[in-house]
């Protein structure tokens, strides 16, 4: 089976590599010539554990190809996946210009039936716009070629994307014809052989499922952060509260961890887009709007704790930040809490020393040299007045606190991910602060 995937970002490249691993002939397409050139030379444009080996193996096997020209492979493929970006506009809506350009390109050049599958996260109703864009181009050509549109949203977690693709909780597919259904079932048959469910539904429901799933996960995070902030005020311990809640089988324990806010490419963008969709249809998603508001405020909580620790006098203070990416096992800093903390610390006159195992280059690309980049976590704390943990990388979990104590000037620790034993640190002489407990 031959397929094309347009867009070699996180979703497109992972999907292409994983489909090819299952024996499917995949052509990945991107208009970025530099990115395609790097991929042809084995250089990955993103960091994802195991991806480089997966891509290399399937390129050598002749199942995975890269090109800048979608039209060159349209005659050979049965399915085209659109995995291009849908960045948020200023009003929070998803920008569909890249999605619609893929549709127009397909309409201008197809000579036979294909299924155009939207894998990007798009608002409900996008399939109608995609279909109209293709049909408009076919009408301009004066040809009558049958085509189908479908929706196949991704549910990949950065840092575990290959496992998520190969062993999915579910595969959601939205179709509007029997032909499209059969093609998509054929494509995903290797996965269903292993017992992973494929959920066939109408296209609008598939589009909504992606937003609803991400919004629910974001809601659980913001809810627990709200509870954690109240716990601090009333003298409760959010860890105890979380365990008590999570023991209820109707609630469960996942995504109930308090911290310094969520970031990344999905939750912030999708929550905004879902709220905007509601407004477009004259309905206010009040819970979703509150989720976003709580999260934006939560990103400042680490700064607030540092500010209070030094009675508002942060000018000239050296602050060590452990972690820059929005979560472990990725270099992604989109909407990361670290960006908010760094900005506020610099505005307050602090000197910021940072270390992240993977995201240092991405940080340089985003904010330049306004912070001091350190060679490791211990280098970052030299002469520091405070340490703030922002990303719970495994290597940060068991620091040598004795060495750290000797290297620091003052001994403030702000734990933005609640991974340390506060009693242990206090016994060693540190002033320790966490989320959701006095």
XYZ file of C-alpha atoms in Angstrom:
438
model
C 0.000 0.000 0.000
C 1.326 3.446 -0.940
C 0.559 6.567 1.073
C 1.837 10.135 1.309
C 2.106 12.270 4.430
C 2.327 16.030 3.999
C 4.237 17.720 6.801
C 7.366 16.336 8.469
C 6.838 17.869 11.864
C 6.188 15.899 14.995
C 2.995 14.167 13.851
C 3.900 13.654 10.209
C 7.387 12.276 10.704
C 6.456 9.921 13.533
C 3.408 8.681 11.624
C 5.404 8.154 8.449
C 8.163 6.246 10.190
C 5.707 4.031 12.075
C 3.552 3.262 9.028
C 6.675 2.302 7.079
C 7.748 0.030 9.931
C 4.512 -1.899 9.301
C 5.491 -2.502 5.673
C 3.645 0.399 4.075
C 5.394 2.433 1.381
C 5.423 6.016 2.688
C 6.441 9.281 1.045
C 6.841 12.177 3.483
C 6.424 15.596 1.892
C 7.438 19.029 3.141
C 7.877 22.394 1.401
C 10.871 23.132 3.653
C 13.804 22.152 1.438
C 16.286 22.426 4.277
C 14.272 20.032 6.439
C 13.950 17.480 3.624
C 17.655 17.779 2.865
C 18.481 17.036 6.491
C 16.106 14.072 6.576
C 17.697 12.666 3.428
C 20.998 12.856 5.300
C 19.630 11.220 8.426
C 19.297 14.403 10.512
C 16.081 14.568 12.550
C 14.265 17.941 12.741
C 12.755 16.991 16.140
C 13.880 15.124 19.226
C 11.903 11.965 19.944
C 13.451 8.885 21.574
C 14.032 6.104 19.035
C 12.903 8.106 16.004
C 16.288 8.418 14.330
C 16.837 4.635 14.345
C 13.300 3.997 13.088
C 13.680 6.444 10.215
C 17.140 5.155 9.279
C 15.986 1.528 9.235
C 13.005 2.170 6.975
C 14.858 4.495 4.610
C 17.452 1.762 4.100
C 14.659 -0.777 3.576
C 13.223 1.405 0.797
C 9.866 1.949 2.500
C 10.316 5.558 3.655
C 10.987 8.419 1.235
C 11.274 12.202 1.481
C 10.449 14.860 -1.091
C 9.369 18.486 -1.453
C 6.970 17.703 -4.298
C 3.584 16.199 -3.413
C 2.526 16.095 -7.062
C 5.347 13.692 -7.891
C 3.751 10.895 -5.865
C 0.008 11.587 -6.202
C -0.433 9.122 -9.072
C 0.954 6.284 -6.951
C -0.771 6.754 -3.592
C -4.192 5.694 -2.333
C -4.225 7.859 0.776
C -2.764 11.315 1.493
C -2.425 12.381 5.117
C -2.388 16.100 5.867
C -0.220 16.617 8.958
C 0.666 20.275 8.488
C 0.629 22.886 11.222
C -2.510 24.605 12.480
C -1.033 27.465 14.522
C -3.397 29.588 16.618
C -4.463 32.977 15.323
C -4.549 35.954 17.685
C -8.166 35.171 18.588
C -7.290 31.573 19.526
C -8.812 30.004 16.414
C -6.836 27.431 14.415
C -5.183 28.809 11.266
C -6.184 26.449 8.447
C -4.203 28.010 5.597
C -1.737 25.120 5.363
C -4.487 22.484 5.609
C -6.449 24.149 2.809
C -3.356 24.574 0.635
C -2.762 20.819 0.789
C -6.388 20.312 -0.283
C -5.986 22.719 -3.202
C -2.796 21.004 -4.332
C -4.608 17.668 -4.309
C -7.502 19.155 -6.286
C -5.157 20.636 -8.888
C -3.253 17.441 -9.602
C -5.125 14.207 -8.802
C -5.969 11.926 -11.703
C -7.685 9.144 -9.769
C -9.580 8.509 -6.550
C -7.741 9.235 -3.309
C -8.673 9.707 0.317
C -7.367 12.944 1.833
C -7.087 12.348 5.569
C -6.682 15.247 7.961
C -4.331 14.201 10.755
C -3.686 17.729 11.987
C -5.816 18.914 14.883
C -8.555 20.984 13.256
C -11.871 22.474 14.383
C -15.130 20.667 13.752
C -16.330 21.448 10.245
C -12.864 21.623 8.672
C -13.623 18.594 6.489
C -16.320 20.616 4.715
C -13.783 23.332 3.898
C -11.254 20.731 2.722
C -13.837 19.064 0.477
C -14.893 22.423 -0.957
C -11.274 23.406 -1.684
C -10.635 20.171 -3.582
C -13.895 20.400 -5.517
C -13.227 24.019 -6.463
C -9.916 23.047 -8.063
C -11.490 20.083 -9.861
C -14.203 22.372 -11.229
C -11.544 24.770 -12.516
C -9.958 21.852 -14.347
C -13.336 20.749 -15.695
C -12.835 17.161 -14.524
C -15.007 14.782 -12.534
C -12.748 12.736 -10.253
C -14.149 11.071 -7.175
C -12.372 11.652 -3.890
C -13.010 11.210 -0.178
C -12.097 13.219 2.867
C -11.539 11.633 6.264
C -10.342 12.539 9.741
C -7.743 10.579 11.713
C -6.644 12.669 14.702
C -3.412 11.730 16.458
C -3.080 10.988 20.161
C 0.707 10.931 20.504
C 2.515 11.953 23.676
C 5.826 13.681 23.083
C 8.578 11.474 24.458
C 6.487 8.318 23.951
C 5.141 8.903 20.449
C 6.464 5.748 18.798
C 4.999 3.515 21.494
C 1.714 5.422 21.319
C 1.521 4.927 17.553
C 2.509 1.271 17.582
C 0.353 0.350 20.594
C -2.483 2.911 20.608
C -5.250 3.167 23.181
C -7.496 3.593 20.174
C -7.409 4.670 16.542
C -10.122 7.212 15.745
C -11.201 7.442 12.104
C -13.942 9.652 10.713
C -15.260 8.735 7.240
C -18.226 9.517 5.029
C -18.156 6.641 2.553
C -17.740 2.882 2.472
C -14.741 3.258 0.148
C -12.917 5.461 2.636
C -13.810 3.155 5.515
C -12.374 0.103 3.730
C -9.154 1.901 2.818
C -8.606 3.149 6.363
C -9.359 -0.259 7.849
C -6.857 -1.796 5.438
C -4.239 0.764 6.403
C -4.660 0.166 10.130
C -5.121 -3.607 9.891
C -1.580 -4.328 11.234
C -2.546 -2.539 14.437
C -5.954 -4.159 14.876
C -4.298 -7.579 14.490
C -2.684 -6.876 17.850
C -6.024 -6.058 19.428
C -5.835 -2.265 19.378
C -9.308 -0.844 18.706
C -10.185 1.219 15.651
C -13.208 3.448 16.198
C -15.012 4.321 12.966
C -17.329 7.326 13.182
C -18.535 10.338 11.220
C -15.997 13.039 10.423
C -17.312 15.814 12.742
C -17.280 13.410 15.684
C -13.682 12.416 14.932
C -12.665 16.073 14.756
C -14.393 16.786 18.056
C -12.924 13.718 19.781
C -9.393 15.085 19.546
C -10.311 18.432 21.086
C -12.507 16.868 23.744
C -9.783 14.432 24.823
C -7.090 17.102 25.136
C -9.488 19.499 26.861
C -10.388 16.850 29.450
C -6.726 16.157 30.232
C -5.996 19.877 30.477
C -9.030 20.267 32.734
C -7.735 17.638 35.158
C -4.378 19.426 35.348
C -5.889 22.863 35.933
C -8.392 21.446 38.416
C -5.612 19.916 40.516
C -3.557 23.095 40.332
C -6.560 25.047 41.589
C -7.012 22.524 44.410
C -3.270 22.681 45.192
C -3.335 26.453 45.523
C -6.250 26.218 47.946
C -4.457 23.434 49.853
C -1.588 25.841 50.565
C -3.990 28.417 51.969
C -5.923 26.036 54.223
C -2.979 23.915 55.356
C -3.832 20.716 53.434
C -1.381 18.518 51.498
C -2.298 18.160 47.832
C -0.494 14.792 47.589
C -2.802 13.342 50.218
C -5.807 14.888 48.492
C -4.711 13.506 45.119
C -4.374 9.970 46.480
C -7.743 10.190 48.174
C -9.390 11.367 44.962
C -7.533 8.994 42.673
C -8.588 5.956 44.706
C -12.143 6.554 43.528
C -12.549 4.295 40.464
C -14.801 6.903 38.852
C -11.946 9.432 38.937
C -8.679 7.483 38.697
C -5.202 8.750 39.497
C -3.827 9.845 36.123
C -3.333 13.545 35.308
C -4.020 14.590 38.891
C -0.551 15.942 39.651
C -0.189 19.539 40.727
C 2.624 21.598 39.247
C 3.579 24.813 37.516
C 1.215 24.487 34.563
C 0.990 22.656 31.263
C 2.554 23.679 27.976
C 3.479 22.083 24.667
C 2.053 22.035 21.183
C -1.355 20.519 21.967
C -3.094 21.435 25.209
C -2.731 25.248 25.081
C -3.592 25.476 21.396
C -6.468 23.005 21.502
C -8.069 24.487 24.612
C -8.044 27.928 22.978
C -9.400 26.561 19.703
C -12.219 24.649 21.394
C -13.260 27.741 23.324
C -13.183 29.745 20.096
C -15.328 27.156 18.311
C -17.915 27.543 21.044
C -17.961 31.321 20.573
C -18.367 30.881 16.805
C -21.519 28.882 17.447
C -22.825 31.280 20.092
C -21.928 29.057 23.042
C -19.435 29.873 25.787
C -17.372 26.902 26.979
C -17.141 28.255 30.510
C -15.268 25.297 31.967
C -12.738 25.312 29.114
C -12.229 29.075 29.388
C -11.534 28.663 33.112
C -9.059 25.836 32.407
C -7.008 28.169 30.239
C -7.213 31.023 32.743
C -6.051 28.816 35.642
C -3.166 27.431 33.608
C -1.881 30.819 32.494
C -1.854 31.987 36.114
C -0.202 28.765 37.292
C 2.812 29.331 35.039
C 3.781 32.237 37.309
C 3.603 30.299 40.571
C 7.302 29.378 40.654
C 8.258 33.006 40.132
C 5.803 34.068 42.834
C 7.385 31.659 45.309
C 10.870 32.920 44.475
C 9.677 36.512 44.783
C 8.213 35.814 48.221
C 11.290 33.881 49.361
C 13.396 36.996 48.862
C 10.745 39.502 50.007
C 10.439 40.937 46.534
C 14.174 41.672 46.233
C 15.263 39.580 43.244
C 17.574 42.110 41.625
C 21.071 40.628 41.372
C 19.951 37.265 42.777
C 21.299 34.213 40.946
C 18.510 31.756 40.182
C 19.244 28.266 38.851
C 16.512 26.720 36.714
C 16.443 22.965 36.191
C 14.459 22.115 33.072
C 13.341 24.202 30.106
C 11.135 21.915 27.993
C 7.448 21.751 28.840
C 7.825 18.076 29.860
C 10.579 15.425 30.013
C 11.780 13.459 26.954
C 11.301 16.316 24.513
C 13.036 19.541 23.500
C 9.678 21.233 22.879
C 9.407 24.602 24.640
C 6.165 25.780 23.089
C 4.064 27.432 25.826
C 6.502 26.059 28.429
C 6.245 27.444 31.985
C 10.014 28.056 31.840
C 9.494 30.866 29.327
C 7.167 32.698 31.714
C 9.472 32.181 34.717
C 12.557 33.343 32.806
C 10.804 36.451 31.517
C 9.575 37.448 34.978
C 12.939 36.773 36.632
C 14.805 38.856 34.076
C 12.304 41.700 34.417
C 12.891 41.583 38.177
C 16.642 41.945 37.638
C 17.682 38.385 38.511
C 20.571 36.523 36.925
C 19.288 33.255 35.470
C 21.408 30.134 35.064
C 19.728 27.228 33.255
C 20.247 23.594 32.410
C 18.135 21.122 30.448
C 19.352 17.748 29.119
C 17.861 18.280 25.651
C 16.283 21.719 25.200
C 19.317 24.045 25.480
C 19.606 24.592 21.711
C 15.874 25.162 21.442
C 16.120 27.721 24.243
C 18.927 29.552 22.443
C 16.800 29.610 19.299
C 13.830 31.035 21.194
C 15.312 33.513 23.664
C 18.976 33.830 22.705
C 21.637 34.437 25.346
C 19.589 36.361 27.895
C 20.252 33.500 30.341
C 23.455 31.662 31.255
C 23.561 28.157 29.789
C 25.306 25.664 32.044
C 27.044 22.375 31.276
C 25.074 20.355 33.818
C 22.687 20.648 36.770
C 25.527 21.148 39.254
C 27.194 23.848 37.183
C 23.880 25.719 37.220
C 23.787 26.009 41.029
C 27.265 27.505 41.545
C 26.853 30.636 43.716
C 23.082 30.426 43.220
C 20.673 31.974 45.669
C 17.889 29.595 44.665
C 17.059 26.525 42.584
C 13.726 26.128 40.803
C 12.727 22.806 39.255
C 10.524 23.296 36.198
C 10.792 19.984 34.303
C 10.908 16.610 36.061
C 13.671 14.980 34.012
C 14.817 11.703 35.586
C 18.337 12.998 36.193
C 16.892 15.717 38.429
C 15.127 13.258 40.729
C 18.048 12.255 42.993
C 20.488 15.183 43.211
C 23.502 15.117 45.520
C 22.141 17.747 47.879
C 25.298 17.854 49.954
C 27.357 18.929 46.941
C 24.651 21.404 45.943
C 24.540 22.956 49.420
C 28.286 23.620 49.337
C 28.043 25.204 45.866
C 25.167 27.612 46.614
C 25.238 31.039 48.209
C 21.694 30.899 49.592
C 19.604 27.775 49.989
C 16.146 28.282 48.547
C 14.591 25.374 46.592
C 11.286 25.792 44.746
C 9.958 22.463 43.545
C 7.636 23.198 40.630
C 6.849 19.512 40.055
C 6.576 18.182 43.640
C 9.200 15.453 43.282
C 11.432 16.099 46.309
C 11.210 15.145 49.981
C 10.725 18.472 51.701
C 11.636 17.115 55.137
C 14.974 15.826 53.852
C 15.858 19.167 52.296
C 14.844 21.130 55.382
C 17.025 18.899 57.561
C 19.956 19.665 55.265
C 19.401 23.393 55.727
C 17.431 24.303 52.608
C 14.349 26.489 52.536
C 11.967 24.301 50.584
C 8.729 25.238 48.825
C 6.433 23.135 46.661
C 3.017 23.313 44.994
C 0.007 22.565 47.185
C 1.535 22.374 50.660
C 2.730 24.990 53.128
